[in-house]
Short mmCIF file of C-alpha atoms in Angstrom, two decimals:
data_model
loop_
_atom_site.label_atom_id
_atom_site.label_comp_id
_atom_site.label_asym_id
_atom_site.label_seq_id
_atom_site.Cartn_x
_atom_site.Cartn_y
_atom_site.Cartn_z
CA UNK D 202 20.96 1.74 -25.02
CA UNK D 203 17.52 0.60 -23.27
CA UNK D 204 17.40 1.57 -19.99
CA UNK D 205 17.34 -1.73 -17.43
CA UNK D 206 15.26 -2.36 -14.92
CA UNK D 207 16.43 -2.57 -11.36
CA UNK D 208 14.39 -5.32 -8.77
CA UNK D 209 14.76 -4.33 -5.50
CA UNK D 210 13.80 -6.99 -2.70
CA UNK D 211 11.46 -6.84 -0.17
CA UNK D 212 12.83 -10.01 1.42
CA UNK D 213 16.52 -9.87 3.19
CA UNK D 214 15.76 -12.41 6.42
CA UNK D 215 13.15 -14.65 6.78
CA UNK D 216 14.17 -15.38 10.49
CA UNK D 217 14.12 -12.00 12.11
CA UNK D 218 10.83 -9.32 11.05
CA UNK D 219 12.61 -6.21 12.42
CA UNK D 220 15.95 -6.84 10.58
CA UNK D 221 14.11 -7.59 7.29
CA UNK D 222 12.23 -4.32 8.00
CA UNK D 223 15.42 -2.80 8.23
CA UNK D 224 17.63 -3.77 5.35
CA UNK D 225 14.37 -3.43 3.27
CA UNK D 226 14.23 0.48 4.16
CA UNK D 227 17.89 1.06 3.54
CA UNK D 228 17.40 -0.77 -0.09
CA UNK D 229 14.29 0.97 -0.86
CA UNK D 230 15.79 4.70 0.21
CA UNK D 231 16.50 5.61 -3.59
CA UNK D 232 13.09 4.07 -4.56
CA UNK D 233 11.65 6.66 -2.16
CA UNK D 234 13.29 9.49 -3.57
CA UNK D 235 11.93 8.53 -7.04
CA UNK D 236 8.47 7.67 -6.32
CA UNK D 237 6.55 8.51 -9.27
CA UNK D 238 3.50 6.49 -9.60
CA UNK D 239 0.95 3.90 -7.48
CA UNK D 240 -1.00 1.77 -9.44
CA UNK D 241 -3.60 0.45 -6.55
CA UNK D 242 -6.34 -2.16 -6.12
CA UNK D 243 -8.66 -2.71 -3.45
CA UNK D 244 -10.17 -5.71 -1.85
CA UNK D 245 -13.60 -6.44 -1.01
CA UNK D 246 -12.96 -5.94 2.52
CA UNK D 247 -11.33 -2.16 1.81
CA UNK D 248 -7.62 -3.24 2.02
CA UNK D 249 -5.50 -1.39 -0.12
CA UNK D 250 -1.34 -1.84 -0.76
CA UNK D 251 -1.84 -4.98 2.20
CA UNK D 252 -3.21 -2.13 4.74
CA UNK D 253 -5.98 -4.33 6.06
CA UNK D 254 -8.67 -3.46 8.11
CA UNK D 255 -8.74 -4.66 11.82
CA UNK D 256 -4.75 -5.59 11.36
CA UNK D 257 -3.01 -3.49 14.67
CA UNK D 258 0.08 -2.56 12.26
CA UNK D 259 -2.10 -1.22 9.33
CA UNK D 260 -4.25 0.94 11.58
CA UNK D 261 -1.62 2.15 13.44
CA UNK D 262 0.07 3.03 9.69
CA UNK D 263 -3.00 4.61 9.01
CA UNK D 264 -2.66 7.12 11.86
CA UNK D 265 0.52 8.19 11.31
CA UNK D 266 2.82 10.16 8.25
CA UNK D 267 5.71 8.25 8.89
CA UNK D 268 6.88 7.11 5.22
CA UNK D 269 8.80 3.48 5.01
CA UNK D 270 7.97 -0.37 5.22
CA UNK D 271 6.06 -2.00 7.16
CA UNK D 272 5.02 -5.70 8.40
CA UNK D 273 1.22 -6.33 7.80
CA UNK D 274 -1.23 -9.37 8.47
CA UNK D 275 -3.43 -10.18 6.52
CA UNK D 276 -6.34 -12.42 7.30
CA UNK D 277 -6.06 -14.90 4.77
CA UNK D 278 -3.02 -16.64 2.98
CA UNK D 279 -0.34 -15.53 2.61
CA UNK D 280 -0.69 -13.39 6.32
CA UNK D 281 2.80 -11.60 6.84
CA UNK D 282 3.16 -9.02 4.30
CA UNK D 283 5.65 -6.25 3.66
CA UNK D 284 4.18 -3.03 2.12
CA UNK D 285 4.78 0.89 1.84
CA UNK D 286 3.06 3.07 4.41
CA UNK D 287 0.79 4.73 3.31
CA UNK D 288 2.55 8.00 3.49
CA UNK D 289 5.23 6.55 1.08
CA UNK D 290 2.47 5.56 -0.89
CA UNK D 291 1.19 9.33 -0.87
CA UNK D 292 4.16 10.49 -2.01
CA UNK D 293 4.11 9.20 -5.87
CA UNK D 294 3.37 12.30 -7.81
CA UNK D 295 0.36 10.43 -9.25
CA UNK D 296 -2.08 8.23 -7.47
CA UNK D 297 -4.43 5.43 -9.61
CA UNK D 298 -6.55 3.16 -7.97
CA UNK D 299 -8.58 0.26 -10.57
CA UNK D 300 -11.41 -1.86 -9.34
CA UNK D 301 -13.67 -3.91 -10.92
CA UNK D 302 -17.31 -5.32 -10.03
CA UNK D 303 -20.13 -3.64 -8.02
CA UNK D 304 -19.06 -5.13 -4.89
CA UNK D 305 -16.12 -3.66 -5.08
CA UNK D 306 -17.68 -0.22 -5.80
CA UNK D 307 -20.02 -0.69 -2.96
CA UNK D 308 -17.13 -1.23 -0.72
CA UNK D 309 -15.44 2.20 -2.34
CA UNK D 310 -18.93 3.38 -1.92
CA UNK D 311 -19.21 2.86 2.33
CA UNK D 312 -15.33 3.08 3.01
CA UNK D 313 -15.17 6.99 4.17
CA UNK D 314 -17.66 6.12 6.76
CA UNK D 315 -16.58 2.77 8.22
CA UNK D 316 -12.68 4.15 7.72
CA UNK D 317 -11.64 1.36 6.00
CA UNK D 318 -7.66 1.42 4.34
CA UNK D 319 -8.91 3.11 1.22
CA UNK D 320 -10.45 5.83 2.16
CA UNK D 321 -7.50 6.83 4.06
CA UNK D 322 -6.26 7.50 -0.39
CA UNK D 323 -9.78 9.07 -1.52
CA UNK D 324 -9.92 11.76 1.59
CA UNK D 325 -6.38 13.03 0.73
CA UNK D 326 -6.90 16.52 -0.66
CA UNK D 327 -3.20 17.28 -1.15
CA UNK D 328 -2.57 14.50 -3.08
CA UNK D 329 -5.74 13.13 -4.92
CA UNK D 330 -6.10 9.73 -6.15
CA UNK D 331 -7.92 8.85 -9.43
CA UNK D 332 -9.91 5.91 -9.21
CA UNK D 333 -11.14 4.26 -12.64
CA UNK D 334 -13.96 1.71 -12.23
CA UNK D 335 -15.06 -0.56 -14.66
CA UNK D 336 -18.28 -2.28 -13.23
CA UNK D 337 -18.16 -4.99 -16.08
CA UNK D 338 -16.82 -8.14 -15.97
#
């Protein structure tokens, strides 16, 4: 028999953030245990897994281990976001990030020094994320 695939929501109340938040992390607890592998991209501003630069919720993700869901803006359309922390994120066994186009490498290129979301992934010793790059488009 083919083993099914199981879609777990993100979305439980569209009314009320914090309760969302919460159901979400109760539904995603055996996800969590599981974690196996992120596939990651990057925007052009650094963002990775809707961790967005200059967004108080990301940064303060950023400075913590705490692993779960959280509520992100982001600045353009659509702005409220729900994503992994990035210590849930760190937890997959394997870590890929793909990009594609020399602005995008730039960006990978400065993002250690101006901090942005991704390098928070690529300066991770303990966990080391390969990043494939294909400058061609």
């Amino acid at each position: 028999e083919a083993a099914r695939a199981t879609f777990i929501a993100m979305i439980y109340d569209t009314e009320l953030e914090a309760e969302n938040i919460r159901l979400a992390n109760v539904a995603y607890e055996k996800f969590r245990q599981q974690l196996t592998v992120s596939l990651l991209g990057m925007g052009t501003d650094g963002h990775v897994a809707s961790l967005f630069p200059g967004d108080p919720a990301s940064e303060h993700d950023l400075q913590t281990s705490s692993p779960g869901l959280i509520v992100t803006r982001a600045p353009s359309k659509p702005e409220h976001r729900i994503s992994c922390t990035q210590a849930l994120i760190k937890q997959s066994k394997s870590m890929y990030l793909i990009i594609n186009g020399a602005l995008k490498e730039q960006v990978l290129t400065e993002s250690v020094a101006k901090k942005l979301p991704v390098s928070y992934f690529l300066t991770d010793t303990s966990n080391p994320i390969q990043v494939f790059l294909s400058t061609t488009n």
